[in-house]
Each structure stands twice: as structure tokens, then as C-alpha cells.
XYZ file of N, CA and C in Angstrom:
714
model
N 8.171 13.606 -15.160
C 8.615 12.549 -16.071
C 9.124 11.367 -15.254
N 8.713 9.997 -15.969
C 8.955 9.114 -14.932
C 10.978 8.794 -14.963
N 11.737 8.684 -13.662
C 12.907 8.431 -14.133
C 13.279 7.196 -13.641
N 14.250 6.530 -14.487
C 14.172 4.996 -14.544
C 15.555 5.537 -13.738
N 16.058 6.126 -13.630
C 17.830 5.488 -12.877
C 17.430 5.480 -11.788
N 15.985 6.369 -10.766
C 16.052 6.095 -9.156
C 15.112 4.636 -8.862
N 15.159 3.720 -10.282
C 14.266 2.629 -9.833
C 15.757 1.447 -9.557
N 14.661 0.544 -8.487
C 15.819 -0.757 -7.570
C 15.705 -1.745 -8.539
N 16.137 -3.249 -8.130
C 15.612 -4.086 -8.908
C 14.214 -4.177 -8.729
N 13.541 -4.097 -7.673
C 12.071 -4.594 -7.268
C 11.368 -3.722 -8.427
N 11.545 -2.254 -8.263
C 10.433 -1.553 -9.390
C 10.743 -2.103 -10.342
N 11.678 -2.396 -11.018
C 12.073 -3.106 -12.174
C 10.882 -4.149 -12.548
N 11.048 -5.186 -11.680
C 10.242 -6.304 -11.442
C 8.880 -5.721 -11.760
N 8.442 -5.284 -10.564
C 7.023 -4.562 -10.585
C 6.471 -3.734 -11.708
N 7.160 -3.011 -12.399
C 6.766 -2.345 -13.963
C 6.428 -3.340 -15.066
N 7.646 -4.593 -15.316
C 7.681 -5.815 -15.730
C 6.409 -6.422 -15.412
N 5.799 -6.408 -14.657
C 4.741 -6.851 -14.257
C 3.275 -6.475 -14.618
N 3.446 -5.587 -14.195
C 2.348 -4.319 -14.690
C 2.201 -4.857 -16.000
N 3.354 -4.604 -17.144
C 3.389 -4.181 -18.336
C 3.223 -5.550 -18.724
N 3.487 -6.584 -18.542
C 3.145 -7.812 -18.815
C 1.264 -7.988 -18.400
N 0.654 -7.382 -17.652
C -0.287 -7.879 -17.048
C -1.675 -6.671 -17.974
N -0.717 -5.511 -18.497
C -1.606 -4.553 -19.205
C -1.483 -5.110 -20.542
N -0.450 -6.289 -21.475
C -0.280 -6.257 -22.706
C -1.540 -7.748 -22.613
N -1.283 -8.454 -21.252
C -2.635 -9.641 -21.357
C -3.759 -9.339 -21.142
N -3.915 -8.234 -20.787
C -5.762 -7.443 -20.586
C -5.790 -7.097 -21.904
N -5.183 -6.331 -22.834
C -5.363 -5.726 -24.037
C -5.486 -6.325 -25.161
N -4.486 -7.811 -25.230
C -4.444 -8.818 -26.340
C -4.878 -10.111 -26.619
N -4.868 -10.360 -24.989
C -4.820 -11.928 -24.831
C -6.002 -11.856 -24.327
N -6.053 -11.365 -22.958
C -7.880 -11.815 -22.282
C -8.323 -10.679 -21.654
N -8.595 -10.354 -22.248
C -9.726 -8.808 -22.150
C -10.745 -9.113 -21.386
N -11.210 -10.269 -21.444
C -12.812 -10.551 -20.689
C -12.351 -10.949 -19.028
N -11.131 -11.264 -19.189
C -10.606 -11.887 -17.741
C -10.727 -10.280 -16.795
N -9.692 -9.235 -17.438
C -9.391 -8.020 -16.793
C -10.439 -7.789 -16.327
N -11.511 -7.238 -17.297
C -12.809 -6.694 -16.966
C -13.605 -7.299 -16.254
N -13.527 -8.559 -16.274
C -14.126 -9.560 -14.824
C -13.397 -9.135 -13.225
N -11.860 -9.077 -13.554
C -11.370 -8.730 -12.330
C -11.216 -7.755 -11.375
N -12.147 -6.486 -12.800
C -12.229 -5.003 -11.915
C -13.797 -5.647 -11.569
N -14.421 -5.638 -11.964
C -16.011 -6.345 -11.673
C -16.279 -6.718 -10.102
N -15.363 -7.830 -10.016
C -15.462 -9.289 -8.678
C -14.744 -7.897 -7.754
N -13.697 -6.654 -8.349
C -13.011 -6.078 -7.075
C -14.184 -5.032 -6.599
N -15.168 -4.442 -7.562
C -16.051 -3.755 -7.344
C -17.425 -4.335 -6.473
N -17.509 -5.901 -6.718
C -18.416 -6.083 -6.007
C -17.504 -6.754 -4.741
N -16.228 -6.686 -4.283
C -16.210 -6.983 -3.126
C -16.133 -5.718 -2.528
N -15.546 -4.949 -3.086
C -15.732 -3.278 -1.574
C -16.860 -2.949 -2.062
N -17.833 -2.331 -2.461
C -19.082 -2.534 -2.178
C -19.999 -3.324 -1.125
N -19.545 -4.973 -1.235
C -20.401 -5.398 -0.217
C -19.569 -5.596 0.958
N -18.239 -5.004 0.992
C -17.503 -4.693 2.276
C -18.400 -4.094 3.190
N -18.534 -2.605 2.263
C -19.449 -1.560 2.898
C -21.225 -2.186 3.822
N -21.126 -2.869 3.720
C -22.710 -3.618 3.855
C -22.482 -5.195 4.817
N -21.026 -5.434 4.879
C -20.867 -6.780 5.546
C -21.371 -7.091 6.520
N -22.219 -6.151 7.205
C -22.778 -6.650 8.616
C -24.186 -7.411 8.003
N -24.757 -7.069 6.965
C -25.725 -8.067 6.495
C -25.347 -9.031 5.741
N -26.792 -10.117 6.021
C -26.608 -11.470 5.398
C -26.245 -11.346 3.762
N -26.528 -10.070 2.806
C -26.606 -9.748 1.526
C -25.132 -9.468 1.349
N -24.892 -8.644 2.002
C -23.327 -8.087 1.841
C -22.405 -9.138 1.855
N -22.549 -10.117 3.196
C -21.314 -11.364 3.734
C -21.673 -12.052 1.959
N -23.005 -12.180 2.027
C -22.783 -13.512 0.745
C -22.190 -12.599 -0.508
N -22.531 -11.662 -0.592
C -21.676 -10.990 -2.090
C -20.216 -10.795 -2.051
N -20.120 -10.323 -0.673
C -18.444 -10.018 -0.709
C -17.853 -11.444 -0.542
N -18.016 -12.765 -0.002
C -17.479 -14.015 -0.635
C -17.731 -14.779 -1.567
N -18.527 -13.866 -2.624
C -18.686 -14.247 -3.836
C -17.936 -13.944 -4.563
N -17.597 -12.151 -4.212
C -16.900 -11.587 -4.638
C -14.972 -12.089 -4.942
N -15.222 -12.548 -3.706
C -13.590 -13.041 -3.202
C -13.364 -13.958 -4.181
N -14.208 -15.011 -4.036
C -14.043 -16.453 -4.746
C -14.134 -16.415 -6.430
N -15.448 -15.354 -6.873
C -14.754 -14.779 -8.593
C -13.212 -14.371 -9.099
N -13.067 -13.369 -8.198
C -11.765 -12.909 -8.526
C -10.760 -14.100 -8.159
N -10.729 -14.800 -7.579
C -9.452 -15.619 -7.198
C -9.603 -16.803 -8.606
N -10.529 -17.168 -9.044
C -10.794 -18.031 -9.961
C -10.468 -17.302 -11.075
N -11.018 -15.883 -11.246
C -10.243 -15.161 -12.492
C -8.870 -15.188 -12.318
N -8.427 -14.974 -11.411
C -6.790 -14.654 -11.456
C -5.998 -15.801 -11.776
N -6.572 -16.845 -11.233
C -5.528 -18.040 -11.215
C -5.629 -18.345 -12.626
N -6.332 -17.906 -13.652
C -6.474 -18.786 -15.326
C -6.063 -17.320 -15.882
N -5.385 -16.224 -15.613
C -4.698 -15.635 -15.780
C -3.034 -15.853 -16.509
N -2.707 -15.152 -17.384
C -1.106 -15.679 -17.258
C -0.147 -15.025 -16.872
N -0.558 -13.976 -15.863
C 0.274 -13.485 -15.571
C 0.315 -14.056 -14.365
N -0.708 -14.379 -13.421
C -0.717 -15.186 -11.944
C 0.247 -16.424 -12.070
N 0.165 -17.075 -13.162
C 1.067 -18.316 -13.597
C 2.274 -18.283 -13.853
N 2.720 -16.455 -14.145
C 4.110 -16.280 -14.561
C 4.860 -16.010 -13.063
N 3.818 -15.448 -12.280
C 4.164 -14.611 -10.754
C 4.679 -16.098 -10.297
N 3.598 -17.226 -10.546
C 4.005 -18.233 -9.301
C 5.422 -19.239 -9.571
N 5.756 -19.227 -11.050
C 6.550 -19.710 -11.702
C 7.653 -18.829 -11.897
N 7.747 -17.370 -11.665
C 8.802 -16.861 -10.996
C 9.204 -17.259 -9.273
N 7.661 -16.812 -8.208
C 8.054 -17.598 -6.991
C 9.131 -18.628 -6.726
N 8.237 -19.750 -7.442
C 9.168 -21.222 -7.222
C 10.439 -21.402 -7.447
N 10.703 -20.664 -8.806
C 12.315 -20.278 -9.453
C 13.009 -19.916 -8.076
N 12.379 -19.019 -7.732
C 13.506 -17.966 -6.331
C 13.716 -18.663 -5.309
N 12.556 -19.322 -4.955
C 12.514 -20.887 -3.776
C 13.621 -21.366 -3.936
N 13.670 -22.165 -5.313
C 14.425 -22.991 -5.153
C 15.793 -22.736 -5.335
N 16.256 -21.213 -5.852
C 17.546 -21.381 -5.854
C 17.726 -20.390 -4.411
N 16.891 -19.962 -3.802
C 17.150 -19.621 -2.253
C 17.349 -20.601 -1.400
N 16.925 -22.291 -1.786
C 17.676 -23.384 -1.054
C 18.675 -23.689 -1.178
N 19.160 -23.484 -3.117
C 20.234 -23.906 -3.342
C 21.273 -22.821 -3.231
N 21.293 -21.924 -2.917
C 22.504 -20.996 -2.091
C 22.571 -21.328 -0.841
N 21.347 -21.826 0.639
C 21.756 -22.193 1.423
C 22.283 -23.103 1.858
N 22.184 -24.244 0.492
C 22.913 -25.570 0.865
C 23.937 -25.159 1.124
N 24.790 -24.778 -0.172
C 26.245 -24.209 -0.637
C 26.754 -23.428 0.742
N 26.062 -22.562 1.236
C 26.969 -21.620 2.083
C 27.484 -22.388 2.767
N 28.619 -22.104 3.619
C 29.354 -22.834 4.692
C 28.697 -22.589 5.960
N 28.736 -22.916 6.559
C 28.651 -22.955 8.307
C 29.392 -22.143 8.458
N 28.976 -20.840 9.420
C 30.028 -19.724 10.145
C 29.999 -19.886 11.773
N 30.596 -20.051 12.777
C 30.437 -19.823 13.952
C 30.677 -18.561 14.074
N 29.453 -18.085 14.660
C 29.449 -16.627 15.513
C 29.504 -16.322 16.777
N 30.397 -16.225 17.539
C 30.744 -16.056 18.903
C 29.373 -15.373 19.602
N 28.529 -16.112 20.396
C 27.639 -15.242 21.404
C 28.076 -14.299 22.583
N 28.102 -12.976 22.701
C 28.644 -12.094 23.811
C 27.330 -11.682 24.080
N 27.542 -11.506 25.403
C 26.573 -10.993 26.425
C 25.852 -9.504 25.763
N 24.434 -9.314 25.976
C 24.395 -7.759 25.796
C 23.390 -7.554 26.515
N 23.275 -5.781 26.679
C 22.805 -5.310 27.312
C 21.450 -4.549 26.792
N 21.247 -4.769 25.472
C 20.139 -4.357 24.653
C 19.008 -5.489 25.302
N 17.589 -4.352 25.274
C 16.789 -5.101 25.824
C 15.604 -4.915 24.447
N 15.064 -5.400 23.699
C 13.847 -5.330 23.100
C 12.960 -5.828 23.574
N 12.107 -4.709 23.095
C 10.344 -5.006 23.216
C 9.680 -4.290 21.913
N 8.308 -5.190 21.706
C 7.483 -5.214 20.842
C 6.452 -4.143 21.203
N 6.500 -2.966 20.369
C 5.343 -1.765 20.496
C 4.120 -1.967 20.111
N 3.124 -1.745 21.156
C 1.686 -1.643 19.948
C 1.507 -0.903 19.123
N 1.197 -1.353 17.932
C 1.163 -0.211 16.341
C -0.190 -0.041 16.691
N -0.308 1.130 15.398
C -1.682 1.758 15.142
C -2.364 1.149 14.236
N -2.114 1.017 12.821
C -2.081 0.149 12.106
C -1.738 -1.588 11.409
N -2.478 -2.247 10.997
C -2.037 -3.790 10.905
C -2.291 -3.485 8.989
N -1.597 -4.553 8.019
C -2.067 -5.077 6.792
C -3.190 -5.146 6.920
N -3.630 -4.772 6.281
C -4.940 -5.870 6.198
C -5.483 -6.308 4.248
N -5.924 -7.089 3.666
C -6.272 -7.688 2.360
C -7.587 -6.640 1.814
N -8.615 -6.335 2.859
C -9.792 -5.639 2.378
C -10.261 -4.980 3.752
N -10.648 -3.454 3.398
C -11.409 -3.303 4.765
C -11.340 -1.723 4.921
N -11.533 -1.337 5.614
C -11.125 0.118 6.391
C -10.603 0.179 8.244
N -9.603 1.138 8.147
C -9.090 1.003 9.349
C -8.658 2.543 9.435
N -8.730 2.716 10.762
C -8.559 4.488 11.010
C -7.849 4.402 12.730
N -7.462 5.476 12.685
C -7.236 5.911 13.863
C -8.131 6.121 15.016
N -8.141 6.215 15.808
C -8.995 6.067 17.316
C -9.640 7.711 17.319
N -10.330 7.518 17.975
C -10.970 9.222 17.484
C -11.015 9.466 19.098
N -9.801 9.508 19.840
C -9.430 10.092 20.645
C -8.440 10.087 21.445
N -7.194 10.518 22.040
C -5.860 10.908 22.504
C -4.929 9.698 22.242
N -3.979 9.236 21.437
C -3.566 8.041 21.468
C -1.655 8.384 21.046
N -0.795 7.743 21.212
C 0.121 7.423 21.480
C 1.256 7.402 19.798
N 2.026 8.628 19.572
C 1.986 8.211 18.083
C 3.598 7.164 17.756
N 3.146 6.513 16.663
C 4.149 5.545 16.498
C 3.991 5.813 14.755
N 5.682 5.525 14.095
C 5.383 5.812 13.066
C 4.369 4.600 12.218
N 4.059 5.083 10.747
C 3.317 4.641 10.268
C 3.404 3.233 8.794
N 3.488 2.280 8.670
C 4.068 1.703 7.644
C 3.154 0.576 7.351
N 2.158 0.519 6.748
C 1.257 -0.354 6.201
C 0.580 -0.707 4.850
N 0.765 -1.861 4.309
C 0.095 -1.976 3.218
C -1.705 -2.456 2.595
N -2.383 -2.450 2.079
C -3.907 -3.220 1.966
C -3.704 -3.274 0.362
N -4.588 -4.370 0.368
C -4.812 -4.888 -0.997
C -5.902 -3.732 -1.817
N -7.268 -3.872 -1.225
C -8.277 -2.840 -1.470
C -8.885 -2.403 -0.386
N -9.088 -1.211 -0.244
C -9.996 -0.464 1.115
C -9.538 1.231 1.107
N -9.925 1.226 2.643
C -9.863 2.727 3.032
C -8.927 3.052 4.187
N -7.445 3.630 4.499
C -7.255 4.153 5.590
C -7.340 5.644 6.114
N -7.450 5.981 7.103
C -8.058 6.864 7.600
C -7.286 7.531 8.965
N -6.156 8.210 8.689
C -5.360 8.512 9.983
C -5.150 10.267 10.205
N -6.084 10.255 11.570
C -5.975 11.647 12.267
C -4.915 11.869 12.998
N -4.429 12.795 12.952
C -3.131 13.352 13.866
C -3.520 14.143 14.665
N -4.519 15.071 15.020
C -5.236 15.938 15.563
C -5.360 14.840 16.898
N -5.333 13.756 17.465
C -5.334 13.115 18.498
C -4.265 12.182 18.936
N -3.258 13.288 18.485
C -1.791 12.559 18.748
C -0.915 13.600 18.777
N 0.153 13.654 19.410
C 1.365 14.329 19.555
C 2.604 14.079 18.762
N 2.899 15.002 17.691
C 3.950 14.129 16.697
C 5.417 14.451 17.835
N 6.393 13.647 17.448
C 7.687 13.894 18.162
C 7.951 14.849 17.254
N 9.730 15.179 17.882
C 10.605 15.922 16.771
C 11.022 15.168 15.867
N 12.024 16.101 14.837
C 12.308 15.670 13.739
C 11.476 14.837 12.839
N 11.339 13.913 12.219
C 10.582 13.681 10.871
C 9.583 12.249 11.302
N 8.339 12.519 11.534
C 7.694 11.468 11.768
C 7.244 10.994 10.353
N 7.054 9.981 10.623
C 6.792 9.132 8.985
C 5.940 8.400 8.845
N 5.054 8.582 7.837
C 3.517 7.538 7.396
C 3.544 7.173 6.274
N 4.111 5.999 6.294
C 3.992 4.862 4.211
C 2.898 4.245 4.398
N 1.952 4.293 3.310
C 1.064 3.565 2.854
C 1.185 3.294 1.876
N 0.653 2.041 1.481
C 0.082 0.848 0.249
C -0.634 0.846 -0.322
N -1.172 1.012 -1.250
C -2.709 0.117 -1.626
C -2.891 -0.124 -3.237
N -3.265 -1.329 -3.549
C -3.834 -1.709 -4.877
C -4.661 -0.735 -5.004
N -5.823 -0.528 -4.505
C -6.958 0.122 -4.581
C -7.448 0.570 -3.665
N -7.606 1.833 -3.801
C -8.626 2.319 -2.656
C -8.071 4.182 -2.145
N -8.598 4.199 -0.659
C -8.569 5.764 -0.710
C -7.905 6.023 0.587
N -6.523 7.176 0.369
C -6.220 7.390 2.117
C -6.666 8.724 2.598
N -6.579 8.643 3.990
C -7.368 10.030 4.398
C -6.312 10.487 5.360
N -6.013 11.637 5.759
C -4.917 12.046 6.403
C -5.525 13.354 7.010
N -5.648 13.969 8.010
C -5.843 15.166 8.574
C -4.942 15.450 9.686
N -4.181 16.634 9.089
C -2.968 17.351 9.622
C -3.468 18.557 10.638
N -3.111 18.919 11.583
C -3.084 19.786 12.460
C -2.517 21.057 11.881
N -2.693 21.997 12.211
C -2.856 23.564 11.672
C -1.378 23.922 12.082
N -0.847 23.509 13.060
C 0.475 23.841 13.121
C 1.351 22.766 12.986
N 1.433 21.842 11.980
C 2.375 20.812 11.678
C 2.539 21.209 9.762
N 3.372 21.013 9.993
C 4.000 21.097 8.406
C 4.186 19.960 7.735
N 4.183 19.652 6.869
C 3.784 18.355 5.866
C 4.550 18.362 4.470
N 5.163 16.878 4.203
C 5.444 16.716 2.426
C 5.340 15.493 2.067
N 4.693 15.581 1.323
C 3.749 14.522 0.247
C 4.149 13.813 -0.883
N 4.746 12.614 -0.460
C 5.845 12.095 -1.611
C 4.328 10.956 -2.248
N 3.956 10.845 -3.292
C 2.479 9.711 -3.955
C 2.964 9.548 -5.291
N 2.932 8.193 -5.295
C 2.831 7.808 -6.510
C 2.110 6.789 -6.960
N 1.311 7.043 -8.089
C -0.040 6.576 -8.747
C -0.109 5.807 -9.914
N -0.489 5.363 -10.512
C -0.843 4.748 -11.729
C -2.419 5.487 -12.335
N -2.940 5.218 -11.563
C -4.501 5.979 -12.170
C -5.447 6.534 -10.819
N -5.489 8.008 -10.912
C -6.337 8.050 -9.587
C -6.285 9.822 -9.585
N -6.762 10.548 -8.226
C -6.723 12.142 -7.985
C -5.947 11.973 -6.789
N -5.995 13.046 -6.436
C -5.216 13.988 -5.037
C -6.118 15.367 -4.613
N -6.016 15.575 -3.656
C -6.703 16.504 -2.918
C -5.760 16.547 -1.930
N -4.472 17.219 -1.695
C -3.412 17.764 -0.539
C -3.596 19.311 -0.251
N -3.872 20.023 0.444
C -4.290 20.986 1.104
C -4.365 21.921 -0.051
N -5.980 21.586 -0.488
C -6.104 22.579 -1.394
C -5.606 22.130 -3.063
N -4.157 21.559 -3.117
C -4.057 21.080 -4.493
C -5.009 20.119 -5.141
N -5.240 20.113 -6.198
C -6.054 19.110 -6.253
C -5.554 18.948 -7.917
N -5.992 17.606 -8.115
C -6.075 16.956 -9.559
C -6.689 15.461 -9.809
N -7.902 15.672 -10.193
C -8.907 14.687 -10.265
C -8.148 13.666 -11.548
N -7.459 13.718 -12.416
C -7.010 13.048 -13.441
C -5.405 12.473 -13.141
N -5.061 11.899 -12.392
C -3.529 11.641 -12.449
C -3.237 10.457 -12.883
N -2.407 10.394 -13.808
C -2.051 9.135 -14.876
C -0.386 8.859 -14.509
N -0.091 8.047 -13.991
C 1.405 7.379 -14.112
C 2.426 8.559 -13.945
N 1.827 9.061 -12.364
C 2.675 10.000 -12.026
C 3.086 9.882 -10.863
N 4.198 10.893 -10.150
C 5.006 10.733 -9.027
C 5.231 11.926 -8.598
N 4.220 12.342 -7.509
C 4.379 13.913 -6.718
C 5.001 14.090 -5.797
N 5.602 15.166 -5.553
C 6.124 15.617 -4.077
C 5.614 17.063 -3.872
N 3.973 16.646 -3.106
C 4.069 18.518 -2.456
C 4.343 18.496 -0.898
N 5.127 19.405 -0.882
C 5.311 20.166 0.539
C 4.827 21.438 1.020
N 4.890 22.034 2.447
C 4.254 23.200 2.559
C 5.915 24.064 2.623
N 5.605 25.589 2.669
C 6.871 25.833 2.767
C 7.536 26.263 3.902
N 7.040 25.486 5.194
C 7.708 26.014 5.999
C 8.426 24.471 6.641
N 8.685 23.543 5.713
C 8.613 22.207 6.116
C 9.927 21.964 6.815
N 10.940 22.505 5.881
C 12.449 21.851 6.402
C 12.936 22.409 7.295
N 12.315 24.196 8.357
C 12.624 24.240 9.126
C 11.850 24.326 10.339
N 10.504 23.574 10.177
C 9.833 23.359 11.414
C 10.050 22.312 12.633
N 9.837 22.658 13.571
C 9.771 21.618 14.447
C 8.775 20.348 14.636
N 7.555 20.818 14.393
C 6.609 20.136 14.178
C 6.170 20.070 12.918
N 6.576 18.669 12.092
C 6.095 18.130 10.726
C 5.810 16.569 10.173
N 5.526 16.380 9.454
C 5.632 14.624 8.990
C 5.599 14.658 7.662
N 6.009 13.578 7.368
C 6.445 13.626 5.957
C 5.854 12.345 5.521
N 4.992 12.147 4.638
C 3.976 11.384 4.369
C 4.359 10.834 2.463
N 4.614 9.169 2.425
C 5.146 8.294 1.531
C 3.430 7.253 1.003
N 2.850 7.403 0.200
C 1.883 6.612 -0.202
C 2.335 6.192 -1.669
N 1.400 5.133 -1.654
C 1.751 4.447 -3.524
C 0.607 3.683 -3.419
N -0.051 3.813 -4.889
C -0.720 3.421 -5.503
C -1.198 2.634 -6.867
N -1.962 1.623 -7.087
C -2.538 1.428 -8.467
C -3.672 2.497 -9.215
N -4.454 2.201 -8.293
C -5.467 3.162 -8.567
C -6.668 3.795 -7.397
N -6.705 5.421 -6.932
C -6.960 5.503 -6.049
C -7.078 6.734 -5.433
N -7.555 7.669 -4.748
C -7.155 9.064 -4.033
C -6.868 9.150 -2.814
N -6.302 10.188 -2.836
C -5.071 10.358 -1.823
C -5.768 11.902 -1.289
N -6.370 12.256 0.014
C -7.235 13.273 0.672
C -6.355 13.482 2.174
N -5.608 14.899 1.831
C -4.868 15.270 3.086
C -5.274 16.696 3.303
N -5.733 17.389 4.488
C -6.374 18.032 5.299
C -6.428 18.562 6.460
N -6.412 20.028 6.726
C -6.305 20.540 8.037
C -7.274 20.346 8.900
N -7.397 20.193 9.749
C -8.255 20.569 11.216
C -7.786 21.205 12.683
């Protein structure tokens, strides 16, 4: 059952959204929605094919439909007209604040910038290296596509390594090592699951947590955070 007291303001927002954006597909412009799953179907499709001249021209056809559907949208008009609202009173609190002097002291902290495994990306597929690589945790979002992350060519540390994923649309792939233990926090709007063996091809506006049961006292485990619109979620031994 969905529970509203562990939502922040943001889900707040984001349901608000949704539910504003499902009552203008249903009442107001029905032909817009169904255009906008359309233009998203023919851009991953000719994702898949982008190395040809057929694919490049469909998938920026693709791009340029949907962006023209969205913008005569009213919910894109409500998003940007909320934006600007927040702009501008995020200037007008910084006018107001005062000036603080903060004393600079010396330190001895040194940072540096790690190479990740993963980047954002808007459309596409991206995977892990399909051979010995360096693990860093995991935290990325995509608009529509495919990610694809093996652990079988990585060494997890101790205690709780961590992989969040994003996606409007699309599919993640995960393959777990035979001696790592795993729990599966997903939450969906419309889509299946396939987690070792569980499976449910129909999941509607739900929020899972499977784990294995040897999770909370293994040494070797990860604990894996995805969210979705619509989409499957494929986690797997090797």
C-alpha cells in the first residue's frame, strides 16, 4: 500500500505532477499523450539503429516531435511557470540575506575527483566494462534507455555498497555474483521485475523491497535503490 507519511516535499511535488499530467492525457488532450508515447517509441527504437543514416534521421525526428508535443502541453507550461516562480524568489531571499564573514582556517583535507562508472545520460544505453574494473558506488539517472551493470568484474568493498538508478523509461540489468547478497528497494508506476527468480510481469504503482536472506549478516552484499515510470527491472546471478 502506497504510504504518504514516508513521502518529502519533492514526492509531494512529483505525484502532483503525475496526477496533474494523467488528468490532461485523460480530459484535456488525449491526442497530445498518445503522440508523446509514439515520438518516445520512435526515438529508442531508432536509438537501437543510430549508426545508420535511417536511424540518425528518425531518432531526430523523433526528438524534435516530442519536444514540440510537450511544449503545447499544459502541464510543461505549469512545470516552467512553477520553475520561474522558484527563480525568482531564490533571488529574492538572496538579496535579503545579510553578508556573513566566515573566517578562512587552514586545512589539511585534500580532495580529488574519482572516475565514475556511470554518467546521466537523456537517451542511450550504458553498461559496465566487460572486464576487471575498479568499483565505485553507483548513482545515476536517464531519461529513456538501458543500463546494464555487472559486478562479476568488480570487487565489492565491505559494508553496504550502493547502486540508485533513474529512469523515465526503460530497462536495468544487474548481475550479482553467487556469493554477494543483495536487497532490492524499486519503485514503479507501470512495468515487471525479474529479481532472482521473483518475478511479476504486471506491476502497477508499487514499491518493493526484496532481499535475500542472508543479507544483514553478510560481508559481501549491495543494496540496490531503482525508480521508475515505466519499465523492468532484471537482477541475476552469474
Amino acid at each position: 500500500m502506497f504510504n504518504f507519511k514516508n513521502m518529502n516535499i519533492i514526492d509531494y511535488v512529483l505525484l502532483g505532477i503525475i496526477i496533474f499530467f494523467c488528468f490532461e492525457a485523460v480530459f484535456i488532450h488525449t491526442g497530445a499523450f498518445i503522440w508523446l508515447i509514439v515520438w518516445l517509441i520512435i526515438v529508442y527504437l531508432a536509438r537501437q539503429h543510430y549508426y545508420r543514416p535511417v536511424g540518425r534521421t528518425f531518432f531526430w525526428v523523433g526528438i524534435i516531435g516530442f519536444g514540440i508535443t510537450l511544449l503545447g502541453t499544459m502541464t510543461f507550461k505549469l512545470l516552467l511557470f512553477l520553475s520561474i516562480v522558484l527563480l525568482l524568489l531564490h533571488w529574492h531571499q538572496s538579496k535579503q540575506a545579510s553578508f556573513v564573514h566566515h573566517p578562512q582556517f587552514p586545512s589539511n583535507d585534500t580532495v580529488t575527483e574519482k572516475k565514475i562508472l556511470f554518467t546521466n545520460k537523456w537517451f542511450g544505453k550504458q553498461k559496465t566494462q566487460a572486464e576487471p574494473y575498479e568499483w565505485d558506488d553507483i548513482n545515476i539517472q536517464t531519461l529513456v534507455g538501458e543500463s546494464a551493470i555487472d559486478l562479476t568484474y568488480t570487487v565489492l568493498p565491505k559494508g553496504e555498497p550502493l547502486i540508485v538508478v533513474r529512469h523515465l523509461f526503460g530497462t536495468v540489468r544487474i548481475v550479482i555474483p553467487f556469493d554477494v547478497e543483495v536487497s532490492v528497494h524499486h519503485s514503479v508506476f507501470l512495468g515487471s521485475i525479474d529479481v532472482l527468480g521473483h518475478r511479476d510481469d504486471q506491476v502497477t504503482n508499487r514499491v518493493i523491497h526484496l532481499q535475500t536472506d542472508g543479507y544483514q549478516s553478510a560481508n559481501q552484499k549491495v543494496k540496490i535503490v531503482t525508480s521508475m515510470i515505466a519499465g523492468k527491472i532484471e537482477v541475476t546471478r552469474e
